[in-house]
Short mmCIF file of C-alpha atoms in Angstrom, two decimals:
data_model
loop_
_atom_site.label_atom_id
_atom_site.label_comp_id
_atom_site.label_asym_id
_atom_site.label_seq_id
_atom_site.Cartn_x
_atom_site.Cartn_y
_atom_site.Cartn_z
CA UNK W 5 15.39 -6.40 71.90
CA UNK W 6 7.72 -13.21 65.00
CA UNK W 7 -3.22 -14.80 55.16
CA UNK W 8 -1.49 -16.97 53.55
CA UNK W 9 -3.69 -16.54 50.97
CA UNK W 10 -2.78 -12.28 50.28
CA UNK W 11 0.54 -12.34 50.75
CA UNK W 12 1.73 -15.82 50.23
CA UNK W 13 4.05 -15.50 47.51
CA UNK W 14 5.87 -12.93 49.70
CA UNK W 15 6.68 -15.60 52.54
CA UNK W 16 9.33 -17.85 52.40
CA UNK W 17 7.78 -19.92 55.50
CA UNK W 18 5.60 -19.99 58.62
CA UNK W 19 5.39 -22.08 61.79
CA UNK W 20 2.88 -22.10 64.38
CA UNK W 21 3.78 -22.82 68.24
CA UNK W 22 0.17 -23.50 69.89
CA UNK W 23 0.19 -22.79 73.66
CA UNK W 24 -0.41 -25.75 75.94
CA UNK W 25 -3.08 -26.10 78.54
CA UNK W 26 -2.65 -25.25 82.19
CA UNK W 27 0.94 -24.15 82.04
CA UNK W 28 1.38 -20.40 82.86
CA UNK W 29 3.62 -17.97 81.20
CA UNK W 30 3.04 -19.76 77.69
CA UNK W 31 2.75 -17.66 74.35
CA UNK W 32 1.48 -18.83 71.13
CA UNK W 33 2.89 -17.37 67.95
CA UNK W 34 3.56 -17.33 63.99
CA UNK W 35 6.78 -16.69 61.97
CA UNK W 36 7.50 -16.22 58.69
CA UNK W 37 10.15 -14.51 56.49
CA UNK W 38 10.04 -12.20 54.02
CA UNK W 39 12.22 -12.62 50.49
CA UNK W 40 14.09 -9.58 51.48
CA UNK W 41 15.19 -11.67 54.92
CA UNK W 42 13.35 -9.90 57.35
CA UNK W 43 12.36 -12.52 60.10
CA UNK W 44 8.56 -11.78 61.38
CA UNK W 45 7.25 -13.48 64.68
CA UNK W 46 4.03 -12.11 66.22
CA UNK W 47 1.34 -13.50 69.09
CA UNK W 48 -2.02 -12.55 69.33
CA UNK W 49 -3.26 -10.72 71.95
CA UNK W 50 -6.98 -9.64 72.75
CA UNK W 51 -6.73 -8.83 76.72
CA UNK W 52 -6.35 -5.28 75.86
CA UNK W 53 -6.48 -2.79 72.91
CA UNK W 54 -2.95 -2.31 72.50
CA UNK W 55 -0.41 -3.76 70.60
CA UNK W 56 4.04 -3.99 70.53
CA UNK W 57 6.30 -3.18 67.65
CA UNK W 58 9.55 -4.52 68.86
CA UNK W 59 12.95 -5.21 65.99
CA UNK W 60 16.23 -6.23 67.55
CA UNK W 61 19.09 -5.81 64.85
CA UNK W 62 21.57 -8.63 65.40
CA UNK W 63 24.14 -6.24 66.09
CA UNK W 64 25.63 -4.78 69.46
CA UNK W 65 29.19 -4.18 70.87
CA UNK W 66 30.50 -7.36 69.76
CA UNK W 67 30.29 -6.28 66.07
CA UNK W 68 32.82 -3.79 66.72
CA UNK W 69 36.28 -3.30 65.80
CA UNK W 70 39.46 -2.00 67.99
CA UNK W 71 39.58 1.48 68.10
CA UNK W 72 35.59 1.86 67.18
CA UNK W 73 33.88 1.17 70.30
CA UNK W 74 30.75 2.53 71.33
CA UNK W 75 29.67 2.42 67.57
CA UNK W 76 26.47 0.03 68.23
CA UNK W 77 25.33 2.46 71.25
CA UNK W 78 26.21 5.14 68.99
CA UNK W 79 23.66 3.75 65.85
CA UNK W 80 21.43 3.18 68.42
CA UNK W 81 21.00 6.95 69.50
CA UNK W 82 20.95 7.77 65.56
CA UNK W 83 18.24 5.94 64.77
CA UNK W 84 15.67 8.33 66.56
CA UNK W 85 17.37 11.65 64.47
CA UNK W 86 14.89 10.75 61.42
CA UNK W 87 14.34 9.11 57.63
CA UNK W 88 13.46 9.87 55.05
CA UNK W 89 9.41 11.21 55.70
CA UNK W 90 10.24 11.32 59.66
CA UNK W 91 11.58 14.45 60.88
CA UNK W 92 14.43 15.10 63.51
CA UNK W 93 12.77 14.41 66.82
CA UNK W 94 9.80 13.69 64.93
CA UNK W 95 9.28 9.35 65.86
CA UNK W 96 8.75 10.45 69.29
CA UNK W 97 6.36 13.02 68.95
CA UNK W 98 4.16 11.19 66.11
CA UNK W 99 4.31 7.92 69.04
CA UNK W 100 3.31 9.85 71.77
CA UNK W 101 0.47 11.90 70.03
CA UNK W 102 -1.12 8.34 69.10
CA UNK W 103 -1.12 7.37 72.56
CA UNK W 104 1.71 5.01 72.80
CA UNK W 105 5.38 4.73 73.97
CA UNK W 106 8.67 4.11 72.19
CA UNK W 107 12.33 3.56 73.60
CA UNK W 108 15.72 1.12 72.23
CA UNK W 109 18.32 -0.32 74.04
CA UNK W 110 22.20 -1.93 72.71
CA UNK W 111 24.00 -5.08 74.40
CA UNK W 112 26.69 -6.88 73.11
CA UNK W 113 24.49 -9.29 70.91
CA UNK W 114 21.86 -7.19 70.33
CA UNK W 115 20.16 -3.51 69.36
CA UNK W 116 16.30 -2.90 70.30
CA UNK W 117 13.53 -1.03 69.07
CA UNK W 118 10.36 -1.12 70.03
CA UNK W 119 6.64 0.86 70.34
CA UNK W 120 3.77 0.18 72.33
CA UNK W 121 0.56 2.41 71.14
CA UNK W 122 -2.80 1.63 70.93
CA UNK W 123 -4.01 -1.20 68.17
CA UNK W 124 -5.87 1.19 65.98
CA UNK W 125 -1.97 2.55 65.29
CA UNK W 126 -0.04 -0.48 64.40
CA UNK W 127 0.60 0.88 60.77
CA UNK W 128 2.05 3.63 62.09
CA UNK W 129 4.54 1.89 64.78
CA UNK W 130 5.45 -0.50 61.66
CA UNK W 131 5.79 2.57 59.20
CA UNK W 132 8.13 4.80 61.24
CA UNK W 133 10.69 1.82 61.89
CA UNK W 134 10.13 0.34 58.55
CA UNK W 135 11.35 3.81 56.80
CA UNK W 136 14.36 4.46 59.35
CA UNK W 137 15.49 0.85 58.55
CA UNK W 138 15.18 1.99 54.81
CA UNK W 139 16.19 5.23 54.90
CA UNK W 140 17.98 6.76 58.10
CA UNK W 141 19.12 10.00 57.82
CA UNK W 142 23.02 10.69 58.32
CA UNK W 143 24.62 13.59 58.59
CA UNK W 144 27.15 15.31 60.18
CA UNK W 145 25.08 17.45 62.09
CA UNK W 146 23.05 14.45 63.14
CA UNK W 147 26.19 12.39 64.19
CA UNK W 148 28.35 14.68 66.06
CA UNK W 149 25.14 15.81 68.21
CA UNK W 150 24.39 12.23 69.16
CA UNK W 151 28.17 11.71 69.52
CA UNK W 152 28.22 14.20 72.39
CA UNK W 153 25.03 12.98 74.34
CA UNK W 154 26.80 9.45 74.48
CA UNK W 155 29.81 10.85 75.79
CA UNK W 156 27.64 12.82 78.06
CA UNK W 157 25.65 9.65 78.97
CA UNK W 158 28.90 7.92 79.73
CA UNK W 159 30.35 10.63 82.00
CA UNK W 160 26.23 10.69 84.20
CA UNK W 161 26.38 7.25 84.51
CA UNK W 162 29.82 5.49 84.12
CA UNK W 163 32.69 8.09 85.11
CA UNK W 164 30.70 10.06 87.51
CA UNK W 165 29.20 7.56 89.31
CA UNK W 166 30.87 5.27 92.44
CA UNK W 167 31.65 1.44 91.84
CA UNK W 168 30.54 2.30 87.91
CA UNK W 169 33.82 2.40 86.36
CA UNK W 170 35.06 -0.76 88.15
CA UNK W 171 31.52 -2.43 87.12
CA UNK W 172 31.36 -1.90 83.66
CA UNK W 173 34.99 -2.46 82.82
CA UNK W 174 35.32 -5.34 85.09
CA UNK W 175 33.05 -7.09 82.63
CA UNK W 176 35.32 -7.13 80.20
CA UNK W 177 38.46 -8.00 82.15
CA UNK W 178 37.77 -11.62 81.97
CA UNK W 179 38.88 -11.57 78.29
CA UNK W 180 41.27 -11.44 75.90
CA UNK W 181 41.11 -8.33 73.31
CA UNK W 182 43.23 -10.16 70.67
CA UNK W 183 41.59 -13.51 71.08
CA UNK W 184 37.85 -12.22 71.91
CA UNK W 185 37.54 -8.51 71.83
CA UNK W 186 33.57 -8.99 70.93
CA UNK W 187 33.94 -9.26 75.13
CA UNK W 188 36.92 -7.82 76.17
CA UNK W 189 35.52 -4.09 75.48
CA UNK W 190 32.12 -2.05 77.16
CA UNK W 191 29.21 -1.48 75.04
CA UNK W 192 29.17 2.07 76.14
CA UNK W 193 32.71 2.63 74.42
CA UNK W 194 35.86 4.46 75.63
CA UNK W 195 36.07 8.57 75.45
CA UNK W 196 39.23 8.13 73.12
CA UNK W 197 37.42 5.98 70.55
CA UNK W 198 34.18 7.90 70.20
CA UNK W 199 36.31 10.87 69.84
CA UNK W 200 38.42 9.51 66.88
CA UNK W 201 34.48 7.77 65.27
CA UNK W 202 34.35 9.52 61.84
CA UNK W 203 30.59 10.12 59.75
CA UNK W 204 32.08 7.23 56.76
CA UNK W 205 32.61 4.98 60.00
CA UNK W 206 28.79 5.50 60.97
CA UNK W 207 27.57 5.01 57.56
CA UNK W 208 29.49 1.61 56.91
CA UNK W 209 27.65 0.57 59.98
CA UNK W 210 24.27 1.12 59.18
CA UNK W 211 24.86 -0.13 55.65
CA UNK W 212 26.15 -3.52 57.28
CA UNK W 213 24.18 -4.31 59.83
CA UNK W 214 20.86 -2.16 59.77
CA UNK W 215 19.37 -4.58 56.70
CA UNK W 216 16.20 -6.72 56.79
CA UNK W 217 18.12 -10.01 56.36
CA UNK W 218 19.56 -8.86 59.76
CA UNK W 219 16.99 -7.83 61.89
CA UNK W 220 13.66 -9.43 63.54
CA UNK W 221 10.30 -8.02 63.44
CA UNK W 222 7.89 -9.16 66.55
CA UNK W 223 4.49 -7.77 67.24
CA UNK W 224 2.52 -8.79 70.05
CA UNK W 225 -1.33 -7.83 70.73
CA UNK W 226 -4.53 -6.62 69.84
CA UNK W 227 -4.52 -7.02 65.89
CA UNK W 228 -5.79 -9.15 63.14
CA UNK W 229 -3.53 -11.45 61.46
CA UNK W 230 -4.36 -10.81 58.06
CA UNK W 231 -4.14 -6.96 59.05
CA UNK W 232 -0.49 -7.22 59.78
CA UNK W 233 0.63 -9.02 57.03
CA UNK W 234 -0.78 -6.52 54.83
CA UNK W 235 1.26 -3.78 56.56
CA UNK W 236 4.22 -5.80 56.60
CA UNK W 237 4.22 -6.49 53.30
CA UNK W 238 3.51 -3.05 51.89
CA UNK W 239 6.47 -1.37 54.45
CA UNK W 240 9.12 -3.47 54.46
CA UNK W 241 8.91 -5.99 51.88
CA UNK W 242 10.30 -3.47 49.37
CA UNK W 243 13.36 -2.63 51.82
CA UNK W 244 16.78 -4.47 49.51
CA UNK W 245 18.39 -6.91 51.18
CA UNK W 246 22.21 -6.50 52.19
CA UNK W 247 25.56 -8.46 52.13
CA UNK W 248 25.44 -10.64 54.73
CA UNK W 249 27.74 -9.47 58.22
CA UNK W 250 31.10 -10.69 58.61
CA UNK W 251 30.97 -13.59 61.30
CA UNK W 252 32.10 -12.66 64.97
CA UNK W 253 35.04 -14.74 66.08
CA UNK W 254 35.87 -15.37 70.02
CA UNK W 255 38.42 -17.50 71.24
CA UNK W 256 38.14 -17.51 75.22
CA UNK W 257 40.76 -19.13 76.85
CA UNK W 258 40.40 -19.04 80.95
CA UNK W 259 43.46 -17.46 82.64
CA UNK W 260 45.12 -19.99 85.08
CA UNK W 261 43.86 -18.96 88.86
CA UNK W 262 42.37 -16.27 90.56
CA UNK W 263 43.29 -12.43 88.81
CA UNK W 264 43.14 -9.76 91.70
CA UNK W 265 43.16 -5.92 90.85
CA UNK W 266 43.09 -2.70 92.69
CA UNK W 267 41.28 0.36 91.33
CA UNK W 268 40.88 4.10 93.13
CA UNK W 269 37.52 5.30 93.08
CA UNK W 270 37.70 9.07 94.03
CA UNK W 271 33.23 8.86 94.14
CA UNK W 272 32.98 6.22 96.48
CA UNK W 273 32.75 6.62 100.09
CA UNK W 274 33.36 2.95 101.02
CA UNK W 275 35.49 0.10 99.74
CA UNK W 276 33.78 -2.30 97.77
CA UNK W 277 34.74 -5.97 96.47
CA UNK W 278 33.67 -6.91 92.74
CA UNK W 279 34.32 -10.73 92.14
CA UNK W 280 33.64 -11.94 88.21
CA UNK W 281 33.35 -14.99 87.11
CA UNK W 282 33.27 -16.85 83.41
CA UNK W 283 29.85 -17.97 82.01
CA UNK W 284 29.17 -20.07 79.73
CA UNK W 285 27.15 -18.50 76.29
CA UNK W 286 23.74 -18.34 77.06
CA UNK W 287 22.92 -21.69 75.17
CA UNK W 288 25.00 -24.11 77.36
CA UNK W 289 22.73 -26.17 79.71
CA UNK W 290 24.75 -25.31 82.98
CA UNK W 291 23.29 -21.25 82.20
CA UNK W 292 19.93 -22.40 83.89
CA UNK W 293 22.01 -23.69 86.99
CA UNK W 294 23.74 -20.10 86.88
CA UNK W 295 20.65 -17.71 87.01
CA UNK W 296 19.16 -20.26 89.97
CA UNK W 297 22.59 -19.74 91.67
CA UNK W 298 22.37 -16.19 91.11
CA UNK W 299 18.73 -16.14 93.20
CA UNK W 300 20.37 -18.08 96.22
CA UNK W 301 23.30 -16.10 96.19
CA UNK W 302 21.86 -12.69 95.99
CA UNK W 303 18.55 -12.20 95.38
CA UNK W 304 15.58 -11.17 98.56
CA UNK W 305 16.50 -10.83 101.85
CA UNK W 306 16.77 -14.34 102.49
CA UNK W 307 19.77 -14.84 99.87
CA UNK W 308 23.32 -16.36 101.47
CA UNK W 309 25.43 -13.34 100.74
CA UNK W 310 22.43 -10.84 102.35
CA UNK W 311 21.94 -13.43 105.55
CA UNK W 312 25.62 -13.75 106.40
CA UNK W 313 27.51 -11.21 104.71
CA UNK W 314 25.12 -8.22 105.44
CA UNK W 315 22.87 -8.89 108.54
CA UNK W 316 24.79 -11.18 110.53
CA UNK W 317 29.23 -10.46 110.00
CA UNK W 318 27.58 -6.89 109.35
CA UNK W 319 30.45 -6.62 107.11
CA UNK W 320 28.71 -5.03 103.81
CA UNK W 321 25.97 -2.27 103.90
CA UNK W 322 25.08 -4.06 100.54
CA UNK W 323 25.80 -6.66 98.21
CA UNK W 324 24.19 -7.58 94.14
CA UNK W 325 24.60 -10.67 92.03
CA UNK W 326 23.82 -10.05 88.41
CA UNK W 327 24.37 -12.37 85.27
CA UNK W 328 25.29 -10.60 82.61
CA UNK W 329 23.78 -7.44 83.24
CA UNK W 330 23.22 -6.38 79.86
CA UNK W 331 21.57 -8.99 78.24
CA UNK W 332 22.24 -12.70 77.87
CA UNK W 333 25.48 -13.72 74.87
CA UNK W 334 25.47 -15.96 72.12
CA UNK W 335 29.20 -16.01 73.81
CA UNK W 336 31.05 -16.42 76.76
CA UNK W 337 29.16 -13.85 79.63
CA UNK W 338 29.90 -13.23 83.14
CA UNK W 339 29.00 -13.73 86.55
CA UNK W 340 29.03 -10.57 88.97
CA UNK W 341 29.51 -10.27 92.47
CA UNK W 342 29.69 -6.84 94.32
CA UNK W 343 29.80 -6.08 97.92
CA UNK W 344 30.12 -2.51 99.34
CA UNK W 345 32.15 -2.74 102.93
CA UNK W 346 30.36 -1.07 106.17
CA UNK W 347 32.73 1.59 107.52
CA UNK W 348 35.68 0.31 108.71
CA UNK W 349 35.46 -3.39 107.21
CA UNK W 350 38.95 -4.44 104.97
CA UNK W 351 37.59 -4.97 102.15
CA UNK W 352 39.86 -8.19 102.10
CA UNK W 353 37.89 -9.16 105.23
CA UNK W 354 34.67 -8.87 102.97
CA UNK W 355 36.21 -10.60 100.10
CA UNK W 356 37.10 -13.46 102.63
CA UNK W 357 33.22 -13.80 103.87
CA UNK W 358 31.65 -13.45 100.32
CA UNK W 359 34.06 -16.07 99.26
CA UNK W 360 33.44 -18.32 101.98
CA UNK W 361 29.83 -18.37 101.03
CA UNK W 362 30.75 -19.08 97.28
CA UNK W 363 32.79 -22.01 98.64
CA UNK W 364 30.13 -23.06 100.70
CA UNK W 365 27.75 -23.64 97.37
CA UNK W 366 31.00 -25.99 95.63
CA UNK W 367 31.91 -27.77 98.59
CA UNK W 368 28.74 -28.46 100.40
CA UNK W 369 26.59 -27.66 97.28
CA UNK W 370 22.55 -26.02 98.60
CA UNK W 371 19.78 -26.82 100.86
CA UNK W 372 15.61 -28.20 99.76
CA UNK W 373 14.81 -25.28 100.94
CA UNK W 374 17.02 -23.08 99.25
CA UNK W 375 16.50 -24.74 95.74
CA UNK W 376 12.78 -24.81 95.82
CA UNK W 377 12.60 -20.87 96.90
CA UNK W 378 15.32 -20.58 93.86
CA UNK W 379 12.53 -22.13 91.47
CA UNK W 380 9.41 -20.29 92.88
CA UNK W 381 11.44 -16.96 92.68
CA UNK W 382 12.58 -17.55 89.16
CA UNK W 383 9.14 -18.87 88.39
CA UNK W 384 7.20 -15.80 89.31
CA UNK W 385 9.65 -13.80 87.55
CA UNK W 386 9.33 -15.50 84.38
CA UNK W 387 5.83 -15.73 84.41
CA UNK W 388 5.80 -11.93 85.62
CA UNK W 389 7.72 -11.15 82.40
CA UNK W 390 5.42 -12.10 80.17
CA UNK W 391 2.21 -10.28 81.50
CA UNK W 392 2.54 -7.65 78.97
CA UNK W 393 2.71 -7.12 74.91
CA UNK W 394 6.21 -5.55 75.29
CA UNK W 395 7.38 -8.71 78.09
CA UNK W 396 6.18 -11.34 75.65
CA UNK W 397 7.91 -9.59 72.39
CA UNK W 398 10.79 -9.58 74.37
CA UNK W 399 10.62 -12.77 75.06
CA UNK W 400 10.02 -14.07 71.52
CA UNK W 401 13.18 -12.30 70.52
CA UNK W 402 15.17 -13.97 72.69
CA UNK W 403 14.09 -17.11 72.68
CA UNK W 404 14.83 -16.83 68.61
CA UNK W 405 18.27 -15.02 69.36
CA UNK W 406 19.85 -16.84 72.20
CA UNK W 407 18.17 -20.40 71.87
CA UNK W 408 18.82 -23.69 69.74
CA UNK W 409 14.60 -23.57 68.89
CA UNK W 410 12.08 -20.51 69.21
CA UNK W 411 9.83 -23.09 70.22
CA UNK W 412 11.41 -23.64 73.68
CA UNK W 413 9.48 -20.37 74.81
CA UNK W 414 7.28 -22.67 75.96
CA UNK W 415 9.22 -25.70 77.53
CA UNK W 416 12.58 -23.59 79.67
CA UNK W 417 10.72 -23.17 82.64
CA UNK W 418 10.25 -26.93 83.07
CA UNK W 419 13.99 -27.28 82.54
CA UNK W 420 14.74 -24.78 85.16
CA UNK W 421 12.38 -26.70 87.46
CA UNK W 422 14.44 -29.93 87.22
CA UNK W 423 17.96 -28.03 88.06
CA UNK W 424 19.49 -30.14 90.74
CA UNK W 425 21.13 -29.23 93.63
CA UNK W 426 24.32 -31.36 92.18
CA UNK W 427 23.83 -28.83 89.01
CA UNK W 428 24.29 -25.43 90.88
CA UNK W 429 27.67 -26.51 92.48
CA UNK W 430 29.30 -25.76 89.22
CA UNK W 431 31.07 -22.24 89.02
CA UNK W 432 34.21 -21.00 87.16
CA UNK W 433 37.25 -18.64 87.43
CA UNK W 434 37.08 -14.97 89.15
CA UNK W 435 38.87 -11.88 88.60
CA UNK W 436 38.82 -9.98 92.05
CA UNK W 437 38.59 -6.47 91.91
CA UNK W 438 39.07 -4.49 95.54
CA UNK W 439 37.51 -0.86 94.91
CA UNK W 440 39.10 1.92 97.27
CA UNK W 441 38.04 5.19 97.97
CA UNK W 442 40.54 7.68 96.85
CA UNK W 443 41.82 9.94 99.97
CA UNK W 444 38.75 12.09 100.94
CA UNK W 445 37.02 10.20 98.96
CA UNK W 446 33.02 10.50 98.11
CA UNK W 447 33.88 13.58 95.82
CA UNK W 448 30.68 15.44 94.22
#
């Protein structure tokens, strides 16, 4: 999902981001980088005796080739099946007999690790993922068992559930496969290709992208400086270095008008409307804009879309706005829109009256009052999210990932306070997807 005087001829360099005065939600940290490439950020703190190991790979889907999707998910479930001194199944139990939790997570830009256990265990959180980064353990037994619990986790919660399918691959439908297929294909991966995934096509992965000069280390809480430089250097600092990635290439070219498609759901009970629009890669200025236009739109029972669409047409017994559901891009992303119809609604009808609200926002642009709720929702959010040592490692790594400067961790939320109302009137192209129940639909 970052003492000089031990270990300074390991470090290639170190920063320090002090955390100002007053201001909520700020986090101080250190970086530095070790000769082998591995990128180290951490924060101090002493509020409780715990402490986060988090490393985020700079891979994900969009590192993928055609006909190998699925592959970063894939790694990701590999990575728990041992190294070599962990055993199969063996991370987990060694985390949760210290005390501590563990989990991962893959996006299109990213793969996540992390542990939270008790500060008297940090060596052993940085151990365990310093030795699977060194030494995973492939084999075929390992890879077609984790092969089959991704298919398995796509068919629970992609084919098998209503409005998933059209969800997930909707996503991707704003893009071109030849011109940008680091977008144009679901992180989950397609049955066909994870059937046809070979054990030399999971090896060449981890020997590409699983490599200290391609991964960040951040550790948040309860631990002495000096303390985790030590460990650091001793696990990882012997880990070689690899060739660097091949660069990911996206050309996104917006499709002239409005693209409208009609999928059959046979799990859904009611008709649904999915609208998607382009966004802009995380780092363009108009993505604050977005994610304030996203409260407004959709967010608390006072959002547009909830106030007209829901409670007063009583048109949709629901409706969610999401950007980029996965995680934010270092490319092109998405905008989502999806309303489920009431029983007996067209769902061109609903499409009409969630429209009419989007139009609303260009043409007439939003109220004070809507703005300034906007802000003090996002506000608490942001400020909610970085309340805990996993929140605030989180944070760090994407403020590093998905930002021009690490150090504006602690100068975004002013930014998002001075979005205008002029700003949020700025939206791009949809694909409109109508979802319809297949006869009899609602199937178990």
């Amino acid at each position: 999902m970052r003492v000089r005087s031990i270990l300074g001829a390991a470090l290639l360099g170190a920063s320090l981001a002090p955390a100002l005065p007053g201001q909520g939600g700020q986090i101080s940290y250190e970086a530095f980088t070790l000769p082998n490439g591995l990128r180290v950020i951490y924060s101090e703190d002493h509020s409780t005796p715990i402490v986060s190991v988090d490393v985020w790979y700079n891979t994900g889907s969009r590192n993928e080739r055609p006909g190998r999707s699925g592959f970063a998910h894939l790694f990701e479930h590999m990575m728990f099946e041992g190294s070599a001194h962990v055993k199969k199944g063996e991370h987990f139990q060694l985390i949760s007999r210290a005390g501590g939790s563990e989990n991962g997570s893959t996006a299109e830009d990213r793969t996540n690790y992390y542990e939270t256990v008790p500060s008297n265990r940090l060596n052993l959180a940085l151990w365990l993922e310093a030795d699977r980064m060194r030494s995973l353990t492939i084999t075929d037994e390992n890879f077609h068992n984790q092969r089959e619990t991704v298919k398995e986790e796509r068919r629970l919660r992609v084919d098998n559930q209503p409005y998933s399918p059209a969800f997930i691959d909707g996503m991707t439908w704003p893009f071109d496969s030849a011109g940008c297929f680091a977008y144009a294909h679901t992180v989950i991966g397609s049955m066909d290709d994870l059937n046809a995934a070979q054990l030399p096509d999971v090896r060449a992965f981890f020997d590409t992208f699983y490599a200290p000069n391609n991964a960040t280390l951040v550790v948040v809480g309860d631990f002495k400086p000096l303390e985790l430089r030590r460990y650091v250097n001793q696990y990882f600092s012997e880990i070689p270095r690899h060739r660097e990635p091949p660069p990911v290439r996206c050309t996104a070219r917006l499709s002239p008008g409005i693209q409208r498609r009609e999928v059959t759901d046979v799990h859904a009970n009611l008709p649904a409307v999915l609208r998607i629009y382009r966004a802009p890669p995380h780092g363009d200025p108009d993505t604050r804009a977005l994610e304030l236009l996203n409260v407004i739109l959709g967010q608390g029972e006072s959002s547009r879309l909830n106030v007209a669409v829901v409670r007063r047409e009583k048109a949709a017994l629901g409706t969610q706005v999401i950007v980029n559901p996965y995680d934010s891009r270092r490319g092109p992303g998405v905008l989502l829109v999806l309303a489920i119809a009431n029983q007996g609604v067209d769902p061109l009808k609903l499409d009409t009256l969630v429209t009419a609200q989007l139009d609303s926002i260009r043409a007439a642009g939003v109220t004070d009052e809507e703005l300034t709720k906007a802000k003090n929702t996002f506000r608490s959010s942001f400020i909610h999210t970085r309340e805990t040592t996993l929140g605030k490692a989180e944070e760090l790594h994407h403020y590093d990932m998905f930002h021009a400067s690490l150090g504006e961790i602690n100068s975004d939320l002013e930014r998002f306070l001075a979005v205008t109302a002029a700003d949020i009137r700025r939206v791009g192209n949809a694909v409109v997807i109508v979802v319809k129940p297949a006869a009899g639909g609602g199937a178990q």
